[in-house]
Short mmCIF file of C-alpha atoms in Angstrom, two decimals:
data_model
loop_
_atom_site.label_atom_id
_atom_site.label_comp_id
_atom_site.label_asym_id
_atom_site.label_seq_id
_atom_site.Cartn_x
_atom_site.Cartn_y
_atom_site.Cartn_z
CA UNK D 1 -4.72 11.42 24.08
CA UNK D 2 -3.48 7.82 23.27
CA UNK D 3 -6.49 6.24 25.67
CA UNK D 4 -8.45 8.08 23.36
CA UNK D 5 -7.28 7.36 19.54
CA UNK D 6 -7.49 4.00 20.93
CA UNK D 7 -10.83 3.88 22.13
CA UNK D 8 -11.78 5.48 18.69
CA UNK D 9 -10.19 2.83 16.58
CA UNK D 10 -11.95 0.10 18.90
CA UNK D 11 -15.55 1.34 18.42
CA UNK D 12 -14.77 2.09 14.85
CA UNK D 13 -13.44 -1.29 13.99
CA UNK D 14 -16.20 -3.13 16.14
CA UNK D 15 -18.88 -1.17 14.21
CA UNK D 16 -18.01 -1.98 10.80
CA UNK D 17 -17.10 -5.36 12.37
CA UNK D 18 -20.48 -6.30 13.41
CA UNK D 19 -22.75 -5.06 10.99
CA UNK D 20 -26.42 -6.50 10.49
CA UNK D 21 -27.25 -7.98 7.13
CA UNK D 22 -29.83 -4.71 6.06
CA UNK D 23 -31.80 -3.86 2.74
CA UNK D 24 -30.86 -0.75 0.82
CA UNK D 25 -32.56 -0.86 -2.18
CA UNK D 26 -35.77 0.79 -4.33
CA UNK D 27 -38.42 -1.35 -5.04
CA UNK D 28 -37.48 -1.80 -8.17
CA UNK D 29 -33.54 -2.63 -7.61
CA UNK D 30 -35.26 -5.31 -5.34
CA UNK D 31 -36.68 -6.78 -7.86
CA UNK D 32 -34.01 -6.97 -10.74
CA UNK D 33 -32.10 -8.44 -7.85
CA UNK D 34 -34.33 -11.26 -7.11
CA UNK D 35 -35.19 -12.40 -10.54
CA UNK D 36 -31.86 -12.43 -11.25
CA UNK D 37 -30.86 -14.20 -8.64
CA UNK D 38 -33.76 -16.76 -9.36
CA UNK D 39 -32.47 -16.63 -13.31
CA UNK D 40 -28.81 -17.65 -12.14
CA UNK D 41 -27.44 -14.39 -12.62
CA UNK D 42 -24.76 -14.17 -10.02
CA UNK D 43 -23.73 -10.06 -10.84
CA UNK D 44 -26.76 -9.50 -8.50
CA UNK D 45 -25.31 -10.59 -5.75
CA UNK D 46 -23.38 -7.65 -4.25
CA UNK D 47 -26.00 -5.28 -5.85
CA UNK D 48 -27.12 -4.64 -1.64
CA UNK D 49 -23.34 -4.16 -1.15
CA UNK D 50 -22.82 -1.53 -3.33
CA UNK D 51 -25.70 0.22 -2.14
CA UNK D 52 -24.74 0.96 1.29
CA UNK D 53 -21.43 1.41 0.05
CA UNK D 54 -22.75 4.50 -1.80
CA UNK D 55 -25.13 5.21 0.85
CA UNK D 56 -22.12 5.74 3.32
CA UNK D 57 -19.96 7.45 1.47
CA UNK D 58 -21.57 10.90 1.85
CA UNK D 59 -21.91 10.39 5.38
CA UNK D 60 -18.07 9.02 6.14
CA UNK D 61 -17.14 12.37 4.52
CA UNK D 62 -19.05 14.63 6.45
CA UNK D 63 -17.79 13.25 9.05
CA UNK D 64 -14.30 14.20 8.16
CA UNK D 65 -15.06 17.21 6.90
CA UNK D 66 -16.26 18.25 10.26
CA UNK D 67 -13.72 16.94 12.12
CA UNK D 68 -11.01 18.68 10.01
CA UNK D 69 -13.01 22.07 10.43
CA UNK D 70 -13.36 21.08 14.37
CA UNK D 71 -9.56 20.70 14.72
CA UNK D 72 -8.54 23.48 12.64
CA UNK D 73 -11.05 26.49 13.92
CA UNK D 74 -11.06 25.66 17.57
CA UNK D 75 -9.27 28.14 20.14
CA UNK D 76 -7.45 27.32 23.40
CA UNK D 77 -6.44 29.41 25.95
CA UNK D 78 -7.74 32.35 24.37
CA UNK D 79 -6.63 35.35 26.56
CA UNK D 80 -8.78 39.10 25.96
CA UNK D 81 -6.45 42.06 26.38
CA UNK D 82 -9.42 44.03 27.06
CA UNK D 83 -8.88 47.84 28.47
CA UNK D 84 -10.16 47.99 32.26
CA UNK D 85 -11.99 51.35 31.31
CA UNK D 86 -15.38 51.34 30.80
CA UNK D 87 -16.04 52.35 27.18
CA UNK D 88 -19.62 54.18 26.06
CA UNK D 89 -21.47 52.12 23.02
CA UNK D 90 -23.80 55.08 21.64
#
């Protein structure tokens, strides 16, 4: 179980680690971005930024979500204390 957690935190941590340098935005969010950029304005910058941000959110909580219902609903060792008669379904 420890391997595991650990091997878990690894690829999570390398992920986010090494992240390529994408483009999230509308057409439009593009360019307010770039003219502002080309204007001086320097509140543009992290404009990409926040869009994955928000873009991951969603995602990163799904995630959980499922993991949380995963953990909590799954059975183990489930034994059936089923009758050894045969039983008649009509």
């Amino acid at each position: 179980m420890n391997k595991k957690v650990i091997f878990i935190l690894f690829v999570l941590v390398f992920t986010f680690a090494v992240s390529p340098n994408v483009n999230a935005q509308c057409s439009m969010c593009t360019i307010n971005a770039e003219q502002g950029v080309k204007n001086g304005n320097t509140q543009t910058a992290g404009l990409n930024t926040g869009v994955l941000y928000l873009l991951s959110i969603p995602y990163l909580m799904a995630v959980i979500v499922g993991v949380v219902w995963y953990k909590k609903y799954r059975k183990k060792n489930i034994h059936l204390n089923m009758k050894k008669e045969p039983f008649n379904l009509n």
